[in-house]
């Protein structure tokens, strides 16, 4: 039980407060620059944004992007980074903490879904432009010990389906909707941070 409580406290400290950006159960965005590409009931949706950087070459964007990723994805992701031979894109597999926002009780049913969401992050480059994409969102809950055994309340792959499993209890359905809200807001934060960083970046030759 101590392990569970400590895990929940760490999530509370690490997860930012997000605004609600999903209407009903389908993904909706407040920023018209962001494109939502729907998956189906088995495939994740994709969030995408194209950003303009006039006068900045593809090579300069790659250099700035490496620096931004090192600063932004600080832990556990360095070995997952892939840069293609021509410097046209970067792929990473970061995670962010998931904490159900609408019930603050540590012992609530929804707290069983506290954990993290892993996803595929990609940046594509050409002179003067960068495209950010996030997809393949997968939820894993923290470890829970019940009656002497470890159990999980994973939601698995987060899709744009109305509901992944109709047999889920109401509290888990609420977590499904809430997870999609948080995914979109994380994307908003990442794209805003990246755009600001690149426009002010002065470094070069970043070492990984």
Coordinates of C-alpha atoms in Angstrom, one line a residue:
X1 CA 0.0 0.0 0.0
X2 CA 2.9 2.3 0.8
X3 CA 4.2 1.7 -2.7
X4 CA 0.9 2.6 -4.3
X5 CA 0.5 5.8 -2.3
X6 CA 4.0 7.0 -3.1
X7 CA 3.4 6.3 -6.8
X8 CA 0.3 8.4 -6.8
X9 CA 2.0 11.2 -5.0
X10 CA 4.8 11.2 -7.6
X11 CA 2.2 11.4 -10.4
X12 CA 0.5 14.3 -8.7
X13 CA 3.8 16.2 -8.5
X14 CA 4.8 15.4 -12.1
X15 CA 1.6 15.9 -14.1
X16 CA 0.6 19.4 -15.1
X17 CA -3.0 20.6 -14.9
X18 CA -4.6 20.5 -18.3
X19 CA -7.7 22.2 -19.6
X20 CA -10.5 20.1 -21.1
X21 CA -10.1 19.9 -24.9
X22 CA -12.4 17.0 -25.9
X23 CA -16.1 17.4 -26.4
X24 CA -17.9 14.1 -25.7
X25 CA -15.8 11.1 -26.5
X26 CA -14.2 12.2 -29.8
X27 CA -11.0 14.2 -30.0
X28 CA -11.5 17.9 -30.6
X29 CA -8.9 20.7 -30.6
X30 CA -9.2 24.3 -29.9
X31 CA -6.2 25.2 -32.1
X32 CA -7.2 25.2 -35.8
X33 CA -3.5 24.7 -36.8
X34 CA -3.6 21.1 -35.3
X35 CA -4.9 18.3 -37.5
X36 CA -6.5 15.3 -36.0
X37 CA -6.2 12.2 -38.2
X38 CA -8.6 9.6 -36.9
X39 CA -7.6 6.0 -36.4
X40 CA -10.2 3.3 -36.2
X41 CA -11.2 1.2 -33.2
X42 CA -7.8 -0.5 -33.1
X43 CA -5.4 2.2 -34.4
X44 CA -4.4 5.3 -32.5
X45 CA -5.4 8.7 -33.8
X46 CA -2.6 11.1 -34.9
X47 CA -2.1 14.7 -33.9
X48 CA -0.2 16.9 -36.4
X49 CA 0.9 20.5 -36.7
X50 CA 3.0 22.2 -39.4
X51 CA 5.1 25.1 -38.3
X52 CA 6.7 27.8 -40.4
X53 CA 10.3 29.0 -39.7
X54 CA 11.2 31.4 -42.6
X55 CA 14.9 31.6 -43.3
X56 CA 15.8 28.6 -41.2
X57 CA 17.4 25.7 -43.2
X58 CA 16.6 22.0 -42.7
X59 CA 20.0 21.5 -41.1
X60 CA 19.5 24.3 -38.7
X61 CA 16.0 22.9 -37.8
X62 CA 17.6 19.5 -37.1
X63 CA 20.2 21.0 -34.8
X64 CA 17.7 23.1 -32.9
X65 CA 15.3 20.1 -32.6
X66 CA 18.0 17.9 -31.1
X67 CA 18.6 20.6 -28.5
X68 CA 14.9 21.0 -27.8
X69 CA 14.4 17.2 -27.4
X70 CA 17.3 16.8 -25.0
X71 CA 15.8 19.6 -22.9
X72 CA 12.2 18.5 -23.1
X73 CA 12.5 14.6 -22.9
X74 CA 15.0 14.5 -20.1
X75 CA 14.7 10.9 -18.9
X76 CA 14.8 7.4 -20.4
X77 CA 14.4 8.2 -24.1
X78 CA 17.8 8.8 -25.5
X79 CA 18.3 5.3 -26.9
X80 CA 14.9 5.4 -28.6
X81 CA 15.8 8.4 -30.8
X82 CA 16.1 7.7 -34.5
X83 CA 17.5 10.3 -37.0
X84 CA 17.4 9.4 -40.7
X85 CA 20.5 9.6 -42.8
X86 CA 19.4 12.7 -44.6
X87 CA 18.4 14.6 -41.4
X88 CA 14.8 14.7 -42.6
X89 CA 13.1 13.5 -39.4
X90 CA 13.6 12.5 -35.8
X91 CA 11.5 9.8 -34.0
X92 CA 11.3 9.3 -30.2
X93 CA 9.1 7.3 -27.8
X94 CA 8.6 9.5 -24.7
X95 CA 6.1 9.1 -21.9
X96 CA 4.0 11.5 -19.8
X97 CA 2.3 10.8 -16.5
X98 CA -1.4 10.2 -16.5
X99 CA -3.5 11.2 -13.5
X100 CA -7.3 11.4 -13.6
X101 CA -8.1 15.0 -12.8
X102 CA -11.7 15.0 -11.8
X103 CA -11.5 12.9 -8.6
X104 CA -8.8 13.8 -6.2
X105 CA -9.3 11.0 -3.8
X106 CA -6.3 8.6 -3.5
X107 CA -8.6 5.6 -3.1
X108 CA -11.1 6.4 -5.8
X109 CA -11.9 3.8 -8.4
X110 CA -10.6 6.1 -11.2
X111 CA -7.2 6.3 -9.4
X112 CA -6.6 2.8 -10.5
X113 CA -5.8 4.1 -13.9
X114 CA -3.1 6.4 -12.7
X115 CA 0.1 5.7 -14.6
X116 CA 1.6 6.9 -17.8
X117 CA 1.0 7.2 -21.5
X118 CA 3.7 6.3 -24.0
X119 CA 3.6 7.5 -27.5
X120 CA 5.5 7.9 -30.8
X121 CA 6.8 11.4 -31.4
X122 CA 8.1 12.6 -34.8
X123 CA 9.5 15.7 -36.3
X124 CA 9.9 16.1 -40.0
X125 CA 11.9 18.9 -41.6
X126 CA 12.5 20.8 -44.8
X127 CA 13.8 24.3 -45.3
X128 CA 11.7 26.8 -43.5
X129 CA 9.2 24.2 -42.1
X130 CA 8.8 21.5 -39.4
X131 CA 6.0 19.1 -38.9
X132 CA 5.3 17.6 -35.4
X133 CA 3.3 14.4 -35.2
X134 CA 2.3 12.3 -32.1
X135 CA 0.6 9.0 -32.4
X136 CA 0.4 5.4 -31.1
X137 CA -0.7 6.4 -27.5
X138 CA -0.5 3.5 -25.1
X139 CA -1.7 3.7 -21.4
X140 CA -0.2 1.6 -18.6
X141 CA -1.4 1.9 -15.0
X142 CA 0.9 1.8 -12.0
X143 CA 1.2 -1.5 -10.0
X144 CA -1.6 -2.1 -7.6
X145 CA -1.4 -4.8 -4.9
X146 CA -4.8 -6.4 -4.1
X147 CA -5.1 -9.4 -1.9
X148 CA -1.5 -10.1 -2.1
X149 CA -1.2 -10.0 -5.9
X150 CA -0.1 -7.3 -8.4
X151 CA -2.8 -6.1 -10.8
X152 CA -3.0 -3.5 -13.5
X153 CA -5.8 -1.4 -14.9
X154 CA -4.2 -0.6 -18.3
X155 CA -6.4 1.0 -21.0
X156 CA -3.9 0.0 -23.6
X157 CA -3.9 1.7 -27.0
X158 CA -5.9 5.0 -26.9
X159 CA -7.9 5.3 -30.0
X160 CA -10.6 7.8 -31.2
X161 CA -13.3 5.2 -30.7
X162 CA -16.3 6.3 -28.5
X163 CA -15.4 3.5 -26.1
X164 CA -12.8 0.8 -26.3
X165 CA -14.8 -1.7 -24.3
X166 CA -18.5 -1.4 -23.6
X167 CA -18.2 -3.7 -20.6
X168 CA -15.9 -1.2 -18.8
X169 CA -17.3 0.3 -15.6
X170 CA -18.3 4.0 -15.7
X171 CA -15.1 5.1 -13.8
X172 CA -12.9 3.5 -16.5
X173 CA -14.9 5.0 -19.3
X174 CA -14.4 8.4 -17.7
X175 CA -10.6 7.8 -17.6
X176 CA -10.8 6.9 -21.3
X177 CA -12.3 10.2 -22.2
X178 CA -10.0 12.1 -19.8
X179 CA -6.9 10.5 -21.3
X180 CA -7.7 11.8 -24.7
X181 CA -8.2 15.3 -23.3
X182 CA -4.8 15.2 -21.7
X183 CA -3.1 13.8 -24.9
X184 CA -4.4 16.8 -26.9
X185 CA -3.3 19.3 -24.3
X186 CA 0.2 17.7 -24.0
X187 CA 0.5 18.1 -27.8
X188 CA -0.5 21.8 -27.5
X189 CA 2.2 22.3 -24.8
X190 CA 4.9 20.5 -26.9
X191 CA 4.2 22.3 -30.1
X192 CA 4.1 25.7 -28.4
X193 CA 7.3 24.9 -26.6
X194 CA 9.1 23.7 -29.7
X195 CA 8.0 26.7 -31.8
X196 CA 9.3 29.2 -29.2
X197 CA 12.5 27.3 -28.7
X198 CA 13.4 27.0 -32.4
X199 CA 12.7 30.7 -33.0
X200 CA 15.1 31.7 -30.3
X201 CA 17.7 29.0 -30.7
X202 CA 21.3 30.1 -31.1
X203 CA 23.3 26.9 -30.6
X204 CA 24.7 24.5 -33.2
X205 CA 26.4 21.1 -33.4
X206 CA 24.4 19.5 -30.6
X207 CA 25.9 16.3 -29.3
X208 CA 23.6 13.4 -28.4

